[in-house]
PDB file of C-alpha atoms in Angstrom:
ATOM      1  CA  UNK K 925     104.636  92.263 125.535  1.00 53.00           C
ATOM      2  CA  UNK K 926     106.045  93.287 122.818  1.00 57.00           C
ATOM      3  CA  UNK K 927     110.247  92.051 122.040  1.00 65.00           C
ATOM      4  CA  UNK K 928     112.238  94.738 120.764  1.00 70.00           C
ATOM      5  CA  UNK K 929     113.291  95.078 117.189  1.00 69.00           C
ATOM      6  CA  UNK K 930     116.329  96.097 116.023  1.00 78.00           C
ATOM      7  CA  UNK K 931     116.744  98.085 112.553  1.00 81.00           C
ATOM      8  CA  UNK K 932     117.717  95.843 109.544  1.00 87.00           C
ATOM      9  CA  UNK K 933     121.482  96.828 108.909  1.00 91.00           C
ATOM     10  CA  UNK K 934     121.282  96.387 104.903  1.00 95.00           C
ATOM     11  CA  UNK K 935     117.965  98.292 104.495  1.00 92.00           C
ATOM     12  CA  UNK K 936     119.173 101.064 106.992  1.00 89.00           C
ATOM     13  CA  UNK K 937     122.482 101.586 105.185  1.00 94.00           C
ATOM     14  CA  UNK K 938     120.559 101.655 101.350  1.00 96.00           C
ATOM     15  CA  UNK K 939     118.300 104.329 103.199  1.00 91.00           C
ATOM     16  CA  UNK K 940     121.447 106.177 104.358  1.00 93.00           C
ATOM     17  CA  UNK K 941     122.895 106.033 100.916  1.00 97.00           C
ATOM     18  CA  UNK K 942     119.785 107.159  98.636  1.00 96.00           C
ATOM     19  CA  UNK K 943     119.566 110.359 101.407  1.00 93.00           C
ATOM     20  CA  UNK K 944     123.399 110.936 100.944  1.00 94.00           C
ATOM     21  CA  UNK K 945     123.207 111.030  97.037  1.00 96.00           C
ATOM     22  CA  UNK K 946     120.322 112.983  96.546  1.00 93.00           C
ATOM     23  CA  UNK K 947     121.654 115.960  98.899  1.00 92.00           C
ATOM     24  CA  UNK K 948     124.418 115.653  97.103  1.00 92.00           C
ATOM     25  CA  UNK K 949     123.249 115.236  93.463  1.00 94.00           C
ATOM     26  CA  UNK K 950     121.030 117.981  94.815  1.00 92.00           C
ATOM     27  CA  UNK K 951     123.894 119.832  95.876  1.00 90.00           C
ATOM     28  CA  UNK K 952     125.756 119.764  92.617  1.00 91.00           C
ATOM     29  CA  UNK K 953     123.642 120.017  90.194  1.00 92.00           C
ATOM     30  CA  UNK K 954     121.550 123.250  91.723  1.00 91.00           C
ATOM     31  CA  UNK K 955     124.978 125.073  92.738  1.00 90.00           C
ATOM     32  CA  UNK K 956     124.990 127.571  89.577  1.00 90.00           C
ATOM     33  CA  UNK K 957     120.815 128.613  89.753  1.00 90.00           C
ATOM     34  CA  UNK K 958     121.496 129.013  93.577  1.00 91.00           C
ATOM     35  CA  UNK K 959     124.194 131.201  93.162  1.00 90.00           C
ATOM     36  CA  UNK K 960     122.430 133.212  90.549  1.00 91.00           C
ATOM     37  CA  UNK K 961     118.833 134.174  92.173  1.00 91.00           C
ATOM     38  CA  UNK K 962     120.372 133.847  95.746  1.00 91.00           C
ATOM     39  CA  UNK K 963     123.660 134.693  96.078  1.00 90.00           C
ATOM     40  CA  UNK K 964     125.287 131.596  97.426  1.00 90.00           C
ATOM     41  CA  UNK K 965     126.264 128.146  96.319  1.00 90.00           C
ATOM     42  CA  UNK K 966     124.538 126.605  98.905  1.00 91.00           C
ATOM     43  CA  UNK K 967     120.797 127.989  99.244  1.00 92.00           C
ATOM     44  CA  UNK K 968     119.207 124.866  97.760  1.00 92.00           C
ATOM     45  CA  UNK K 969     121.539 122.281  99.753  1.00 92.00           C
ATOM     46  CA  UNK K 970     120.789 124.391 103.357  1.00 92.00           C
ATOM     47  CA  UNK K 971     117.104 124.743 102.208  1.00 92.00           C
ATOM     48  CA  UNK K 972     116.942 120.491 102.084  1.00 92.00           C
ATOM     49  CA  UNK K 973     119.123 119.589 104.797  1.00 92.00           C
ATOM     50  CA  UNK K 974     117.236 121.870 107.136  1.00 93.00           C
ATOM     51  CA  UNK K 975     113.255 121.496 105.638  1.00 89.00           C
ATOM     52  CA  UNK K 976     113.411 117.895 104.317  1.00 90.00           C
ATOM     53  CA  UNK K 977     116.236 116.179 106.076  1.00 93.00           C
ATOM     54  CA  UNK K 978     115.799 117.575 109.654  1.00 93.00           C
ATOM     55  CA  UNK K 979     111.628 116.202 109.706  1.00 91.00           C
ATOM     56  CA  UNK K 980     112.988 113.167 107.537  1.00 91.00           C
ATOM     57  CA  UNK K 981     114.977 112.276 110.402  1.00 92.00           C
ATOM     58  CA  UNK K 982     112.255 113.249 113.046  1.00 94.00           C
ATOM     59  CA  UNK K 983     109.054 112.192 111.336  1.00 90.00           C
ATOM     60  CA  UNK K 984     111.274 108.626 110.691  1.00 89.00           C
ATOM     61  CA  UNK K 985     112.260 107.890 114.703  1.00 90.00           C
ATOM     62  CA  UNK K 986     108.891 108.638 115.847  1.00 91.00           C
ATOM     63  CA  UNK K 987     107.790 105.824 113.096  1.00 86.00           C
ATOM     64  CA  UNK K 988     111.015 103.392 114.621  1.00 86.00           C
ATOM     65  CA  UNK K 989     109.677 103.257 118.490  1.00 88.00           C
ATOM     66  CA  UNK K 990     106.391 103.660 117.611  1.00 89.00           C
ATOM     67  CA  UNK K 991     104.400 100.031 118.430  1.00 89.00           C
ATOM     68  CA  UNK K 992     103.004  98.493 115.550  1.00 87.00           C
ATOM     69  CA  UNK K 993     100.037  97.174 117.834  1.00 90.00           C
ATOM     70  CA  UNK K 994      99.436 100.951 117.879  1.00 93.00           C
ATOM     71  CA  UNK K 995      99.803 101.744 114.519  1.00 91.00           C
ATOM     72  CA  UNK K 996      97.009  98.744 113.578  1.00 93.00           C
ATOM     73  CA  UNK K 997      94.681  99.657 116.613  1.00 94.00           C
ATOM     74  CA  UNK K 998      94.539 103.297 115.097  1.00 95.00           C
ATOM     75  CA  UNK K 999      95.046 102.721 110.873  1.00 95.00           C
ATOM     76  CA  UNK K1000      91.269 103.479 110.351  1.00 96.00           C
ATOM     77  CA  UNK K1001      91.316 107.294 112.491  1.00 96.00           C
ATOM     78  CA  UNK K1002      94.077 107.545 110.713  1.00 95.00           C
ATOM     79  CA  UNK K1003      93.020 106.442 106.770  1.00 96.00           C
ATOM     80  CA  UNK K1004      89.997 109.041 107.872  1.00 97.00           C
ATOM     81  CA  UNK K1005      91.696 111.645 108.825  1.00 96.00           C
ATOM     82  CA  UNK K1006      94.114 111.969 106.211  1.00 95.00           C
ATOM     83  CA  UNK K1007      90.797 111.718 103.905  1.00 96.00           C
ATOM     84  CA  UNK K1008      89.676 115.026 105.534  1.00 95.00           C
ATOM     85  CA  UNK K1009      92.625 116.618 104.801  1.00 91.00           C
ATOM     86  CA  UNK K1010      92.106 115.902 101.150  1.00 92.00           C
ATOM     87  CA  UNK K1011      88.529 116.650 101.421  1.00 92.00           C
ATOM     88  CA  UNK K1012      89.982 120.465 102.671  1.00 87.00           C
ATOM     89  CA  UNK K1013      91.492 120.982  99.164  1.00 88.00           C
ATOM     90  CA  UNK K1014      87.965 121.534  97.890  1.00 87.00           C
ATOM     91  CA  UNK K1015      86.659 124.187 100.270  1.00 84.00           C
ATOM     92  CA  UNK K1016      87.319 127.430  99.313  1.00 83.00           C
ATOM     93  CA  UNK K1017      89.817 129.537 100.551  1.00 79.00           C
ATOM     94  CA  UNK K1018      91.923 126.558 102.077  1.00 80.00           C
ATOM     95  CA  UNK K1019      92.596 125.059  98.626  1.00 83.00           C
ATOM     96  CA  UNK K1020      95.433 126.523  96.759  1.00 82.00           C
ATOM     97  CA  UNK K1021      95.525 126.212  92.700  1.00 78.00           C
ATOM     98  CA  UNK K1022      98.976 124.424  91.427  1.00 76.00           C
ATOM     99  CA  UNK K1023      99.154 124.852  87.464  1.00 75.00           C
ATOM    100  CA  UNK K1024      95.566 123.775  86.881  1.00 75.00           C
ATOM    101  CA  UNK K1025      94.683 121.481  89.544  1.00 76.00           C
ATOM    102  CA  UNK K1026      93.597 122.147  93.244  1.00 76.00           C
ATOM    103  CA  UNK K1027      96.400 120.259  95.029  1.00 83.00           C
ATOM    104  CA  UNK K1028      97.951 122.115  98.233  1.00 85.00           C
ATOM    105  CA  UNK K1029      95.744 123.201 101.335  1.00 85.00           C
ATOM    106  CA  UNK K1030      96.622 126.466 102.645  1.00 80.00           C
ATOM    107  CA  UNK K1031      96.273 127.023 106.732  1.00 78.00           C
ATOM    108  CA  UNK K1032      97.988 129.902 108.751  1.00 77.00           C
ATOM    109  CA  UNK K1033     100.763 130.295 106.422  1.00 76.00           C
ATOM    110  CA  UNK K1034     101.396 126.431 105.980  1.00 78.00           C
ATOM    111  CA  UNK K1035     100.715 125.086 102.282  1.00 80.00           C
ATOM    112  CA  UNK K1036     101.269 121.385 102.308  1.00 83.00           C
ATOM    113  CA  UNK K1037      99.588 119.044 100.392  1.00 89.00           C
ATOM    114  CA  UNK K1038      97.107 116.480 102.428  1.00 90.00           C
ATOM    115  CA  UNK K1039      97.531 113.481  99.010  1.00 91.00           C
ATOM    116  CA  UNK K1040     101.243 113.201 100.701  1.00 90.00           C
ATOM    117  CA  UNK K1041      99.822 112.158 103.952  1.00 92.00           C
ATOM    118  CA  UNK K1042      97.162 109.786 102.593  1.00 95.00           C
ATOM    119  CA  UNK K1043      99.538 107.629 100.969  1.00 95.00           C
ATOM    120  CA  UNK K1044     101.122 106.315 104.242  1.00 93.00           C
ATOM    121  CA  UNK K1045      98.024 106.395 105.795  1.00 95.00           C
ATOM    122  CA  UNK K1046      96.712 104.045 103.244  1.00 97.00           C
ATOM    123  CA  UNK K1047      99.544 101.589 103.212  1.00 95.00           C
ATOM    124  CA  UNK K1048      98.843 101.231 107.012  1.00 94.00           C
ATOM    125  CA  UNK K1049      95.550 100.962 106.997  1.00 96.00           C
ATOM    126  CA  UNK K1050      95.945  98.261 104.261  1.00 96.00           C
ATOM    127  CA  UNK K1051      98.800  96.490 105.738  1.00 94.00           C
ATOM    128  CA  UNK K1052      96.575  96.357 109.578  1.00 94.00           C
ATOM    129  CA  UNK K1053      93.754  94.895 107.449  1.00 95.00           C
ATOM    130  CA  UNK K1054      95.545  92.250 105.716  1.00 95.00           C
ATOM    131  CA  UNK K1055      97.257  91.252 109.045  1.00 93.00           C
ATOM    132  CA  UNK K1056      93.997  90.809 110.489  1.00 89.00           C
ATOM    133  CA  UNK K1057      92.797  88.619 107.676  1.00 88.00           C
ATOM    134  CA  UNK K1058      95.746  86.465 107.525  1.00 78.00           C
TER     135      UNK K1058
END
């Protein structure tokens, strides 16, 4: 069984504070180019806190409770899955062109970009391995 951890109060609060300063550097510095192509002040600041923040918050809780037994029993599905997804940017139709580079994948309406998701994917695929060599 598995004791409960408990989030490290420094590393918590630095997280906190990087978050609160970019929405707010954000905020500031994106104020005059919002208000001219949009209209309002606060296009770019609504567009973050509600598209980046919002799944920020989500996407990070789920990663709190979830067991890291789980995370190592399932780092290789995982590493290959997110390998898929970048294997997608080459098949035509689902690969979207950024400047000159295929980059984004393109599915019912939702662009994302599958590189994004490997990188985690790696790290804990890599950090499950080295546990179990250790």
């Amino acid at each position: 069984m598995e004791k409960k951890h408990r989030p490290d109060p420094i590393l918590f609060g630095i997280c906190i504070t990087l978050v609160a300063v970019g929405i707010l550097v954000l905020a500031s510095v994106s104020a005059s180019f919002s208000l001219q192509r949009f209209g309002t002040t606060f296009y770019f600041f609504t567009h973050q806190l509600v598209y980046g923040l919002l799944p920020g918050l989500l996407l990070g809780a789920i990663a709190f409770f979830t067991p890291l037994s789980l995370l190592k029993r399932f780092s290789l599905p995982i590493l290959i899955f997110a390998m898929f997804l970048v294997a997608l940017v080459f098949i035509p139709g689902l690969g979207v062109k950024s400047g000159e580079a295929l980059r984004w994948v393109s599915w019912w309406g939702f662009s994302f970009q599958p590189s994004e998701l490997l990188k985690p994917a790696f790290i804990v695929y890599l950090a499950a391995w080295l546990a179990n060599r250790v």
